[in-house]
Coordinates of C-alpha atoms in Angstrom, one line a residue:
M458 CA 44.3 12.1 8.9
V459 CA 44.6 15.8 9.1
L460 CA 43.9 16.1 5.3
A461 CA 40.8 14.0 5.7
R462 CA 39.5 16.1 8.5
S463 CA 40.1 19.3 6.5
E464 CA 38.3 17.8 3.6
V465 CA 35.3 16.9 5.7
A466 CA 35.4 20.3 7.3
R467 CA 35.4 22.0 3.9
G468 CA 32.5 19.8 2.7
R469 CA 34.4 17.7 0.3
G470 CA 33.6 14.5 2.2
P471 CA 29.9 15.0 2.2
A472 CA 30.0 16.3 -1.4
K473 CA 31.6 13.0 -2.5
G474 CA 29.0 11.0 -0.5
T475 CA 26.3 13.0 -2.3
A476 CA 27.8 12.3 -5.7
V477 CA 28.0 8.6 -4.8
R478 CA 24.3 8.5 -3.8
L479 CA 23.2 10.3 -6.8
G480 CA 25.1 7.6 -8.8
L481 CA 23.0 5.0 -7.1
L482 CA 20.0 6.7 -8.6
A483 CA 20.8 5.0 -12.0
V484 CA 19.4 1.6 -10.9
P485 CA 15.9 2.8 -9.6
L486 CA 15.6 5.2 -12.6
A487 CA 16.4 2.5 -15.1
F488 CA 14.0 0.1 -13.4
F489 CA 11.1 2.6 -13.4
A490 CA 11.9 3.7 -17.0
L491 CA 11.9 0.2 -18.4
F492 CA 9.2 -1.5 -16.3
F493 CA 6.8 1.4 -15.5
A494 CA 7.2 4.4 -17.8
Y495 CA 7.8 2.5 -21.0
P496 CA 4.8 0.1 -20.7
V497 CA 2.4 2.9 -19.7
V498 CA 3.5 5.2 -22.5
A499 CA 3.3 2.3 -25.0
I500 CA -0.2 1.4 -24.1
V501 CA -1.4 5.0 -24.0
G502 CA 0.4 5.6 -27.3
R503 CA -1.3 2.5 -28.9
G504 CA -4.7 3.9 -27.8
L505 CA -4.3 7.6 -28.8
K506 CA -2.3 7.2 -32.0
D507 CA -3.9 6.6 -35.4
G508 CA -1.5 6.3 -38.4
G509 CA 1.3 7.9 -36.4
H510 CA -0.8 11.0 -35.4
W511 CA -2.1 11.8 -31.9
Q512 CA -5.9 11.7 -31.6
F513 CA -6.5 14.2 -28.8
G514 CA -10.1 14.6 -29.9
R515 CA -10.7 11.3 -28.1
F516 CA -10.6 13.2 -24.8
G517 CA -13.8 15.1 -25.6
E518 CA -15.5 12.1 -27.0
V519 CA -14.8 9.9 -24.0
L520 CA -15.3 12.4 -21.3
G521 CA -18.5 13.6 -22.9
D522 CA -20.0 10.1 -22.7
P523 CA -22.7 10.1 -20.0
D524 CA -21.7 6.6 -18.8
I525 CA -18.0 7.6 -18.4
A526 CA -19.1 10.8 -16.6
H527 CA -21.0 8.6 -14.2
V528 CA -17.9 6.4 -13.7
L529 CA -15.8 9.5 -13.0
W530 CA -18.4 10.9 -10.5
F531 CA -18.8 7.5 -8.7
T532 CA -15.0 7.1 -8.5
V533 CA -14.5 10.5 -6.8
W534 CA -17.6 10.2 -4.6
Q535 CA -16.9 6.7 -3.3
A536 CA -13.2 7.7 -2.6
A537 CA -14.2 10.7 -0.7
A538 CA -17.0 8.9 1.3
S539 CA -14.6 5.9 2.0
T540 CA -12.0 8.3 3.3
A541 CA -14.4 10.2 5.5
L542 CA -15.8 7.0 6.9
T543 CA -12.3 5.4 7.5
L544 CA -11.2 8.5 9.4
L545 CA -14.4 8.6 11.5
I546 CA -14.0 4.9 12.5
A547 CA -10.2 4.6 12.7
L548 CA -9.1 7.8 14.5
P549 CA -10.4 6.6 17.9
G550 CA -8.4 3.4 17.2
A551 CA -5.3 5.4 16.5
Y552 CA -5.7 7.2 19.8
V553 CA -6.1 3.8 21.7
F554 CA -3.0 2.3 20.1
A555 CA -1.0 5.5 20.8
R556 CA -2.0 6.3 24.4
F557 CA -3.1 3.1 26.0
E558 CA -1.2 0.1 27.2
F559 CA -3.1 -3.2 27.4
P560 CA -2.5 -7.0 27.2
G561 CA -2.3 -8.3 23.7
K562 CA -1.6 -4.8 22.2
Q563 CA 1.3 -6.0 20.0
L564 CA -0.8 -9.0 18.6
L565 CA -3.8 -6.8 18.0
R566 CA -1.6 -4.2 16.2
A567 CA -0.5 -7.0 13.8
V568 CA -4.1 -8.2 13.4
V569 CA -5.2 -4.7 12.5
A570 CA -2.6 -4.6 9.7
V571 CA -3.6 -7.9 8.1
P572 CA -6.4 -6.5 6.0
F573 CA -4.1 -3.8 4.5
V574 CA -1.8 -6.5 3.0
L575 CA -4.6 -8.8 1.9
P576 CA -5.3 -8.8 -1.8
T577 CA -8.4 -6.8 -2.7
V578 CA -9.8 -9.9 -4.3
V579 CA -9.7 -11.7 -0.9
V580 CA -11.2 -8.6 0.8
G581 CA -14.1 -8.7 -1.7
T582 CA -14.4 -12.5 -1.1
A583 CA -14.6 -12.1 2.6
F584 CA -17.4 -9.5 2.4
L585 CA -19.2 -11.8 -0.1
A586 CA -19.0 -14.6 2.5
L587 CA -20.3 -12.3 5.2
A588 CA -23.1 -10.3 3.3
G589 CA -23.4 -11.6 -0.2
R590 CA -25.9 -14.1 -1.7
G591 CA -25.9 -17.1 0.6
G592 CA -23.6 -15.3 3.1
L593 CA -23.9 -15.4 6.8
L594 CA -26.1 -12.3 7.1
D595 CA -28.3 -13.6 4.3
E596 CA -28.8 -17.0 6.0
L597 CA -29.5 -15.5 9.4
W598 CA -31.5 -12.4 8.7
G599 CA -31.9 -12.1 4.9
V600 CA -29.6 -9.1 4.8
R601 CA -27.5 -8.8 1.6
L602 CA -25.1 -6.0 0.9
D603 CA -23.4 -7.3 -2.3
T604 CA -23.8 -5.0 -5.4
S605 CA -24.4 -2.3 -2.8
V606 CA -22.4 0.9 -2.3
W607 CA -22.4 0.2 1.4
A608 CA -20.5 -3.1 0.8
I609 CA -17.9 -1.2 -1.1
L610 CA -17.5 1.6 1.6
L611 CA -17.3 -0.9 4.4
A612 CA -14.8 -3.1 2.5
H613 CA -12.6 0.1 1.9
V614 CA -12.7 0.9 5.7
F615 CA -11.7 -2.7 6.4
F616 CA -8.8 -2.4 3.9
N617 CA -7.6 1.0 5.0
Y618 CA -8.2 1.0 8.8
A619 CA -4.5 0.2 9.4
V620 CA -3.3 3.1 7.2
V621 CA -4.9 5.6 9.7
V622 CA -4.0 3.7 12.8
R623 CA -0.3 3.4 11.8
T624 CA 0.1 6.8 10.2
V625 CA -1.7 8.9 12.8
G626 CA -1.4 6.6 15.8
G627 CA 2.4 6.3 15.3
L628 CA 2.8 10.1 15.4
W629 CA 0.2 10.5 18.2
G630 CA 2.2 8.1 20.4
Q631 CA 5.3 10.3 20.0
L632 CA 3.7 13.6 20.8
D633 CA 4.7 15.0 24.1
P634 CA 1.5 14.8 26.3
R635 CA 2.9 17.5 28.6
Q636 CA 2.1 20.1 26.0
E637 CA -1.6 19.3 26.3
E638 CA -1.3 19.1 30.1
A639 CA 0.3 22.5 30.2
A640 CA -2.7 24.0 28.3
R641 CA -5.1 22.4 30.8
V642 CA -3.1 23.8 33.7
L643 CA -3.6 27.2 32.2
G644 CA -7.3 26.8 32.2
A645 CA -8.3 25.1 28.9
G646 CA -10.8 22.3 29.0
R647 CA -10.0 18.8 27.8
L648 CA -11.6 19.3 24.4
A649 CA -10.2 22.9 24.0
A650 CA -6.7 21.7 24.8
W651 CA -6.9 18.8 22.4
R652 CA -8.4 21.1 19.6
R653 CA -5.8 23.8 20.1
V654 CA -2.6 21.8 20.9
T655 CA -2.9 18.2 19.8
L656 CA -5.0 18.5 16.6
P657 CA -2.8 21.1 14.9
A658 CA 0.2 18.8 15.6
L659 CA -1.7 15.8 14.3
G660 CA -3.0 17.7 11.2
P661 CA -0.1 16.7 8.8
A662 CA -0.4 13.1 9.8
V663 CA -4.2 13.0 9.5
A664 CA -3.9 14.8 6.0
A665 CA -1.3 12.3 4.9
A666 CA -3.4 9.3 6.0
A667 CA -6.5 10.8 4.4
L668 CA -4.6 11.3 1.1
M669 CA -3.3 7.7 1.1
V670 CA -6.8 6.3 1.8
F671 CA -8.2 8.5 -0.9
L672 CA -5.6 7.3 -3.3
F673 CA -6.1 3.6 -2.5
T674 CA -9.9 3.9 -2.8
F675 CA -9.8 6.2 -5.9
T676 CA -7.9 3.4 -7.7
S677 CA -9.9 0.5 -6.1
F678 CA -10.1 -2.4 -8.5
G679 CA -10.7 -5.9 -6.9
V680 CA -13.2 -4.7 -4.3
V681 CA -15.4 -2.8 -6.7
Q682 CA -15.2 -5.5 -9.3
I683 CA -16.4 -8.2 -7.0
L684 CA -18.8 -6.2 -4.8
G685 CA -20.0 -3.6 -7.3
G686 CA -21.2 -6.0 -10.0
P687 CA -22.3 -4.4 -13.2
T688 CA -23.9 -1.5 -11.3
F689 CA -20.8 0.3 -9.9
S690 CA -17.6 1.0 -11.6
T691 CA -14.5 3.0 -10.7
L692 CA -12.0 4.3 -13.2
E693 CA -9.7 1.3 -12.6
V694 CA -12.6 -1.2 -13.2
E695 CA -13.7 0.7 -16.3
I696 CA -10.1 0.7 -17.7
Y697 CA -10.1 -3.1 -17.2
R698 CA -13.5 -3.5 -18.9
Q699 CA -12.6 -1.3 -21.9
T700 CA -9.3 -3.1 -22.3
A701 CA -10.2 -6.8 -21.6
D702 CA -13.8 -7.0 -22.6
F703 CA -14.2 -4.5 -25.4
L704 CA -10.5 -4.0 -26.6
D705 CA -11.3 -0.3 -26.7
L706 CA -7.8 1.0 -26.2
P707 CA -8.5 4.7 -27.0
T708 CA -11.1 4.9 -24.2
A709 CA -8.8 3.1 -21.9
A710 CA -5.9 5.4 -22.7
V711 CA -8.0 8.5 -22.0
L712 CA -9.2 7.1 -18.7
T713 CA -5.6 6.1 -17.8
L714 CA -4.4 9.6 -18.4
V715 CA -7.2 11.1 -16.3
Q716 CA -6.4 8.8 -13.5
F717 CA -2.7 9.5 -13.8
A718 CA -3.3 13.3 -13.6
A719 CA -5.5 12.8 -10.4
V720 CA -3.0 10.5 -8.7
L721 CA -0.1 12.9 -9.5
G722 CA -2.0 15.7 -7.8
V723 CA -2.8 13.6 -4.8
L724 CA 0.8 12.4 -4.4
A725 CA 2.2 15.9 -4.7
V726 CA 0.0 17.1 -1.9
H727 CA 0.9 14.0 0.1
A728 CA 4.6 14.7 -0.3
W729 CA 4.0 18.2 1.0
T730 CA 2.1 17.0 4.2
V731 CA 5.0 14.4 4.9
R732 CA 7.6 17.2 4.8
R733 CA 5.4 19.3 7.1
R734 CA 5.1 16.4 9.5
E735 CA 8.8 15.8 9.5
S736 CA 9.9 19.4 10.1
T737 CA 7.5 20.9 12.5
L738 CA 7.2 18.5 15.4
R739 CA 9.1 17.7 18.6
L740 CA 8.8 14.0 19.3
V741 CA 9.4 11.8 22.3
D742 CA 9.8 8.0 22.8
A743 CA 6.4 6.4 22.2
S744 CA 6.8 3.9 25.0
R745 CA 6.8 6.8 27.5
T746 CA 3.4 8.1 26.5
A747 CA 1.3 4.9 26.7
R748 CA -0.5 4.2 30.0
R749 CA -3.2 1.8 31.2
P750 CA -6.7 3.2 30.9
R751 CA -7.8 4.8 34.2
A752 CA -11.1 6.8 33.9
G753 CA -14.3 5.2 32.8
G754 CA -14.4 7.1 29.6
Q755 CA -10.9 5.7 28.7
W756 CA -12.1 2.1 29.4
A757 CA -15.3 2.8 27.3
L758 CA -13.1 4.0 24.4
L759 CA -10.8 0.9 24.6
W760 CA -13.7 -1.5 24.6
G761 CA -15.5 0.4 21.8
T762 CA -12.4 0.2 19.7
L763 CA -12.0 -3.5 20.4
A764 CA -15.7 -4.0 19.4
V765 CA -15.2 -2.1 16.1
I766 CA -12.1 -4.3 15.3
A767 CA -14.0 -7.4 16.2
V768 CA -17.1 -6.6 14.0
L769 CA -15.5 -4.7 11.1
L770 CA -12.1 -6.4 10.8
L771 CA -12.3 -9.8 12.3
A772 CA -15.9 -10.9 11.4
P773 CA -15.3 -11.0 7.6
L774 CA -12.1 -13.0 8.1
V775 CA -13.7 -15.4 10.5
V776 CA -16.7 -15.9 8.1
L777 CA -14.2 -16.4 5.2
V778 CA -12.6 -19.3 7.2
E779 CA -16.0 -20.7 8.2
R780 CA -17.2 -20.8 4.6
S781 CA -14.0 -22.5 3.5
F782 CA -15.0 -25.5 5.7
A783 CA -18.7 -25.4 5.0
G784 CA -18.9 -28.4 2.6
P785 CA -22.0 -29.8 0.9
D786 CA -22.3 -32.5 3.6
G787 CA -21.5 -30.3 6.6
Y788 CA -18.2 -28.9 7.9
S789 CA -15.2 -30.7 6.4
T790 CA -11.9 -30.1 4.6
V791 CA -13.4 -31.2 1.3
F792 CA -12.6 -27.9 -0.4
Y793 CA -9.0 -27.9 0.8
T794 CA -8.4 -31.5 -0.3
S795 CA -9.9 -30.7 -3.7
L796 CA -7.3 -27.9 -4.2
R797 CA -4.7 -30.7 -4.8
S798 CA -6.6 -32.1 -7.7
A799 CA -6.6 -31.0 -11.3
A800 CA -9.6 -30.2 -13.3
S801 CA -13.0 -31.6 -12.2
A802 CA -16.4 -31.4 -13.8
D803 CA -17.1 -27.9 -12.4
S804 CA -13.6 -26.6 -11.9
T805 CA -12.0 -23.8 -13.9
F806 CA -8.5 -25.1 -13.7
S807 CA -6.5 -27.4 -15.9
V808 CA -3.9 -27.6 -13.1
A809 CA -4.3 -28.1 -9.4
P810 CA -5.4 -24.9 -7.7
L811 CA -3.0 -25.5 -4.8
G812 CA -0.2 -24.9 -7.3
A813 CA -1.2 -21.2 -7.2
L814 CA 0.1 -21.0 -3.7
W815 CA 3.6 -22.2 -4.6
N816 CA 3.5 -19.9 -7.7
S817 CA 2.7 -17.0 -5.5
L818 CA 5.4 -17.8 -3.0
A819 CA 8.0 -18.1 -5.7
Y820 CA 6.9 -14.9 -7.5
G821 CA 6.7 -13.1 -4.2
A822 CA 10.2 -14.0 -3.2
A823 CA 11.7 -12.9 -6.4
A824 CA 9.6 -9.7 -6.4
T825 CA 10.9 -9.0 -2.8
V826 CA 14.5 -9.2 -3.8
I827 CA 14.0 -6.8 -6.7
A828 CA 11.9 -4.4 -4.6
V829 CA 14.5 -4.4 -1.7
V830 CA 17.4 -3.7 -4.1
V831 CA 15.6 -1.0 -6.1
G832 CA 13.8 0.6 -3.0
G833 CA 16.8 0.4 -0.8
L834 CA 18.9 2.3 -3.4
A835 CA 16.1 4.9 -3.9
A836 CA 15.8 5.4 -0.1
A837 CA 19.5 6.0 0.1
V838 CA 19.2 8.7 -2.5
L839 CA 16.2 10.3 -0.7
T840 CA 18.3 10.7 2.5
L841 CA 20.5 13.2 0.8
P842 CA 20.8 16.3 3.2
R843 CA 18.3 19.0 2.3
L844 CA 20.3 21.7 0.6
R845 CA 19.7 25.3 1.7
R846 CA 18.2 27.9 -0.7
G847 CA 20.8 29.8 -2.6
P848 CA 21.2 33.6 -2.7
S849 CA 18.4 33.9 -5.2
G850 CA 16.0 32.2 -2.8
R851 CA 15.5 29.3 -5.1
T852 CA 15.7 25.6 -4.0
P853 CA 18.8 23.9 -5.4
A854 CA 18.1 21.8 -8.5
V855 CA 19.4 18.7 -6.7
S856 CA 16.8 19.1 -4.0
R857 CA 14.0 19.7 -6.5
F858 CA 15.0 16.6 -8.4
V859 CA 15.1 14.4 -5.3
R860 CA 11.6 15.7 -4.3
G861 CA 10.3 14.9 -7.7
F862 CA 11.9 11.5 -7.6
D863 CA 10.1 10.8 -4.2
V864 CA 6.7 11.4 -5.9
L865 CA 7.7 9.3 -8.9
L866 CA 8.4 6.3 -6.6
M867 CA 4.8 6.4 -5.3
L868 CA 3.2 6.5 -8.8
P869 CA 2.8 2.7 -9.1
L870 CA 0.4 2.7 -6.1
G871 CA -2.0 4.9 -8.0
V872 CA -1.5 4.5 -11.8
S873 CA -3.7 1.7 -13.2
A874 CA -2.2 -1.6 -12.6
V875 CA -4.4 -2.9 -15.4
T876 CA -2.6 -0.4 -17.8
V877 CA 0.8 -1.5 -16.5
G878 CA 0.0 -5.2 -17.0
F879 CA -1.5 -4.8 -20.5
G880 CA 1.4 -2.5 -21.3
F881 CA 3.9 -5.3 -20.3
L882 CA 2.3 -7.5 -22.9
I883 CA 2.4 -5.1 -25.9
S884 CA 5.7 -3.3 -25.1
L885 CA 8.0 -6.1 -23.7
D886 CA 7.7 -8.1 -26.9
T887 CA 11.0 -7.5 -28.8
P888 CA 14.6 -8.5 -28.0
P889 CA 16.4 -7.8 -25.8
L890 CA 13.2 -7.1 -23.7
D891 CA 11.0 -9.9 -25.0
L892 CA 9.7 -11.1 -21.7
R893 CA 6.2 -12.1 -22.6
A894 CA 7.0 -15.8 -22.1
S895 CA 9.5 -15.2 -19.3
W896 CA 8.8 -16.3 -15.7
W897 CA 10.2 -13.0 -14.5
L898 CA 7.4 -10.9 -16.0
V899 CA 5.2 -11.4 -12.9
P900 CA 7.8 -10.6 -10.3
L901 CA 8.8 -7.5 -12.1
A902 CA 5.2 -6.2 -12.1
Q903 CA 4.8 -7.2 -8.4
A904 CA 8.1 -5.4 -7.5
L905 CA 6.7 -2.1 -8.9
V906 CA 4.1 -2.2 -6.1
G907 CA 6.6 -3.4 -3.5
V908 CA 9.2 -0.6 -4.0
P909 CA 7.1 2.3 -2.5
F910 CA 6.6 0.2 0.7
V911 CA 10.3 -0.5 0.9
V912 CA 11.1 3.2 0.5
R913 CA 8.5 4.4 3.0
T914 CA 9.7 1.9 5.6
M915 CA 13.4 2.5 5.1
L916 CA 13.3 6.3 4.8
P917 CA 12.5 7.4 8.4
V918 CA 15.1 5.0 9.7
L919 CA 17.8 6.1 7.3
R920 CA 17.1 9.8 7.9
A921 CA 17.5 9.1 11.7
V922 CA 21.1 7.9 11.2
D923 CA 23.4 10.6 12.5
V924 CA 25.3 11.9 9.6
R925 CA 28.3 12.6 11.8
L926 CA 28.8 8.8 12.1
R927 CA 29.3 8.7 8.3
E928 CA 31.6 11.7 8.4
A929 CA 33.7 10.0 11.2
A930 CA 34.0 6.9 9.1
A931 CA 35.1 9.1 6.1
V932 CA 37.7 10.8 8.4
L933 CA 39.1 7.4 9.3
G934 CA 39.5 6.6 5.5
A935 CA 36.4 4.4 4.9
S936 CA 35.0 4.5 1.4
P937 CA 31.3 5.3 1.0
W938 CA 30.6 1.6 0.4
R939 CA 32.4 0.5 3.6
A940 CA 30.8 3.4 5.5
W941 CA 27.4 2.2 4.5
R942 CA 28.2 -1.5 5.3
E943 CA 29.7 -0.8 8.8
V944 CA 27.7 2.3 9.8
D945 CA 24.2 2.4 8.2
L946 CA 23.6 -1.3 7.6
P947 CA 23.8 -2.4 11.4
L948 CA 21.5 0.5 12.3
V949 CA 18.9 -0.2 9.6
R950 CA 19.0 -4.0 9.4
R951 CA 15.7 -4.4 11.2
A952 CA 14.0 -1.8 9.1
L953 CA 15.4 -3.7 6.0
L954 CA 13.8 -6.9 7.2
I955 CA 10.5 -5.2 7.9
A956 CA 10.6 -3.6 4.3
A957 CA 11.3 -7.0 2.8
G958 CA 8.4 -8.5 4.7
F959 CA 6.0 -5.8 3.5
A960 CA 7.2 -6.1 0.0
F961 CA 6.6 -9.9 0.1
A962 CA 3.1 -9.4 1.6
V963 CA 2.0 -6.8 -1.0
S964 CA 3.6 -8.9 -3.8
L965 CA 1.5 -11.8 -2.8
G966 CA -1.7 -9.8 -3.2
E967 CA -1.0 -7.9 -6.4
F968 CA -3.9 -8.5 -8.8
G969 CA -4.5 -5.7 -11.3
A970 CA -1.3 -6.3 -13.5
T971 CA -0.9 -10.0 -12.7
V972 CA -4.3 -10.9 -14.0
F973 CA -3.0 -9.9 -17.5
I974 CA 0.4 -11.4 -17.4
A975 CA 0.2 -14.6 -15.3
R976 CA 0.2 -17.7 -17.6
P977 CA -2.8 -19.9 -17.4
D978 CA -0.8 -22.8 -16.1
R979 CA 1.0 -20.7 -13.5
P980 CA -1.7 -18.4 -11.8
T981 CA -1.1 -16.6 -8.6
L982 CA -3.4 -16.9 -5.7
P983 CA -5.4 -13.7 -6.3
V984 CA -5.8 -14.6 -10.0
A985 CA -6.9 -18.1 -9.0
V986 CA -9.4 -16.7 -6.5
A987 CA -10.8 -14.4 -9.2
R988 CA -11.2 -17.2 -11.7
L989 CA -12.9 -19.4 -9.2
L990 CA -15.4 -16.7 -8.2
G991 CA -16.1 -16.0 -11.9
R992 CA -17.5 -19.5 -12.4
A993 CA -20.7 -21.1 -11.1
G994 CA -20.7 -24.1 -8.9
E995 CA -20.4 -24.9 -5.2
T996 CA -16.9 -26.5 -5.7
N997 CA -15.5 -23.3 -7.4
Y998 CA -17.0 -21.1 -4.6
G999 CA -15.7 -23.3 -1.8
Q1000 CA -12.2 -23.5 -3.4
A1001 CA -12.2 -19.7 -3.7
M1002 CA -12.8 -19.5 0.0
A1003 CA -10.2 -22.1 0.8
L1004 CA -7.6 -20.3 -1.4
S1005 CA -8.5 -17.0 0.1
T1006 CA -8.1 -18.4 3.6
L1007 CA -4.6 -19.9 2.8
L1008 CA -3.6 -16.5 1.4
M1009 CA -4.9 -14.7 4.5
V1010 CA -2.9 -17.1 6.8
V1011 CA 0.3 -16.5 4.9
C1012 CA -0.2 -12.7 5.0
A1013 CA -1.1 -12.8 8.6
G1014 CA 2.0 -14.9 9.5
A1015 CA 4.2 -12.4 7.7
L1016 CA 2.5 -9.5 9.6
L1017 CA 3.0 -11.2 13.0
V1018 CA 6.8 -11.7 12.2
L1019 CA 7.1 -8.0 11.1
E1020 CA 5.4 -6.9 14.3
R1021 CA 7.9 -8.7 16.4
L1022 CA 10.7 -7.0 14.5
R1023 CA 9.1 -3.6 14.7
P1024 CA 10.8 -1.3 17.3
A1025 CA 8.4 0.1 19.9
D1026 CA 9.1 3.7 18.9
H1027 CA 9.0 3.3 15.2
S1028 CA 6.0 4.6 13.4
G1029 CA 7.2 4.7 9.8
E1030 CA 5.4 6.6 7.2
F1031 CA 2.5 4.1 6.7

């Protein structure tokens, strides 16, 4: 016992724990190397190599094309506009959820998060049902927003509203309001106190939320593909067109590398803002800062936020449900009952469309297990204590490596999913990794998207575990595995369930990679919806609405369960 205490005191215990955690890094690194880096490098190499030689001249040819230049400009412009519009609309909502207490708040918080986990295909479908040809606004007032940039921007706000509310609102609720009150006591006005005290504290969270929204909209695929039509195209959509429609791999490879460089820059800045947010703030229990609205302005802000949520977030979903029941002879369940049947005269399926639901659930469950294992191990590595700078003033290599690994984990959210999916087909084609006909190919691609959400959900909770508890377990002779099982696991069990739920929800909605690798007889729900929307006919359109509604219900149910598990004072990083 005395020896164990002396070892911990001299740092051998923590050093051993650090070595064990670095050893855990092998699994996430192997997973990302085999199922992310290898397929991406393979598809890029296939496009840029000719006779074994790299053709770097393709960059000048592709980027000098006026059509490609327009795609690049529109990608950046719509991402910046979407980010600004999302912040403008969502920041008041972040304040309402952070500072106000009102009936139904927990339910409304879950409702706000539903659009974020919905597949982009479903989001595009919902806006088509609301403002597309034959949509509700078209029928009532002749207003159509499909193939309009406004439809794309509003759909992006719909999709990313929860990112700002949860990232900024979660931190806002934990800021001590007495600091702003003290500024007002010293003579500052309400606006001046907010601008000089609260806004600087919120700055890193606002920047982190803005960067995430920019990342998601910069790489937008399903929304732009459905609502943009042939007029508007982002880099992701153009990569898909060059790959699937024209088989122009060199152009697709150049665009993939351009997108990769932009995403890497955004993620590096995001990682810096997250570190600032973690290290510069003094936080309190969020439950102590929320109060019922009192002044008239506070009630007006609350009701205004509820109106925005109703019009912008709920209306498209309600119209989506309404269209799924609007049959040729009036409201009925005809489109839902037809989902159980195989091909009909105007159907695009050789199997019953409802089978896509069971395929998605099975794929999602397998992807969740993979994402939780890989993401949990990665989060454990990222909780290594930050090492101090050495005598030379340089950050230790271990700390630099861990920071770089943190950015690597986020890359699947920004790198072209189309590239990953097509890369799976051309790289995983030889033993022992000949997986093209394997059922596991889809869950592996979906898990790549789920891992970042597992890491970002687990990381704040793991970092909050007092390291002295682990050291005490080591003093008492516990191995690192037993210390994790008996110290960390009970404290992070709820966060682990939340991470699994998020991974399951986002796996259900993965579309960019799955559209390439899902077998025709085993489509997922997003792939099935896209196929149905791509065919003419009232039955196909109605079935797309019905499938989208089913997927929305499954995602909403998962979010409601997660909201009940979510601690009142936990904001996470998303």
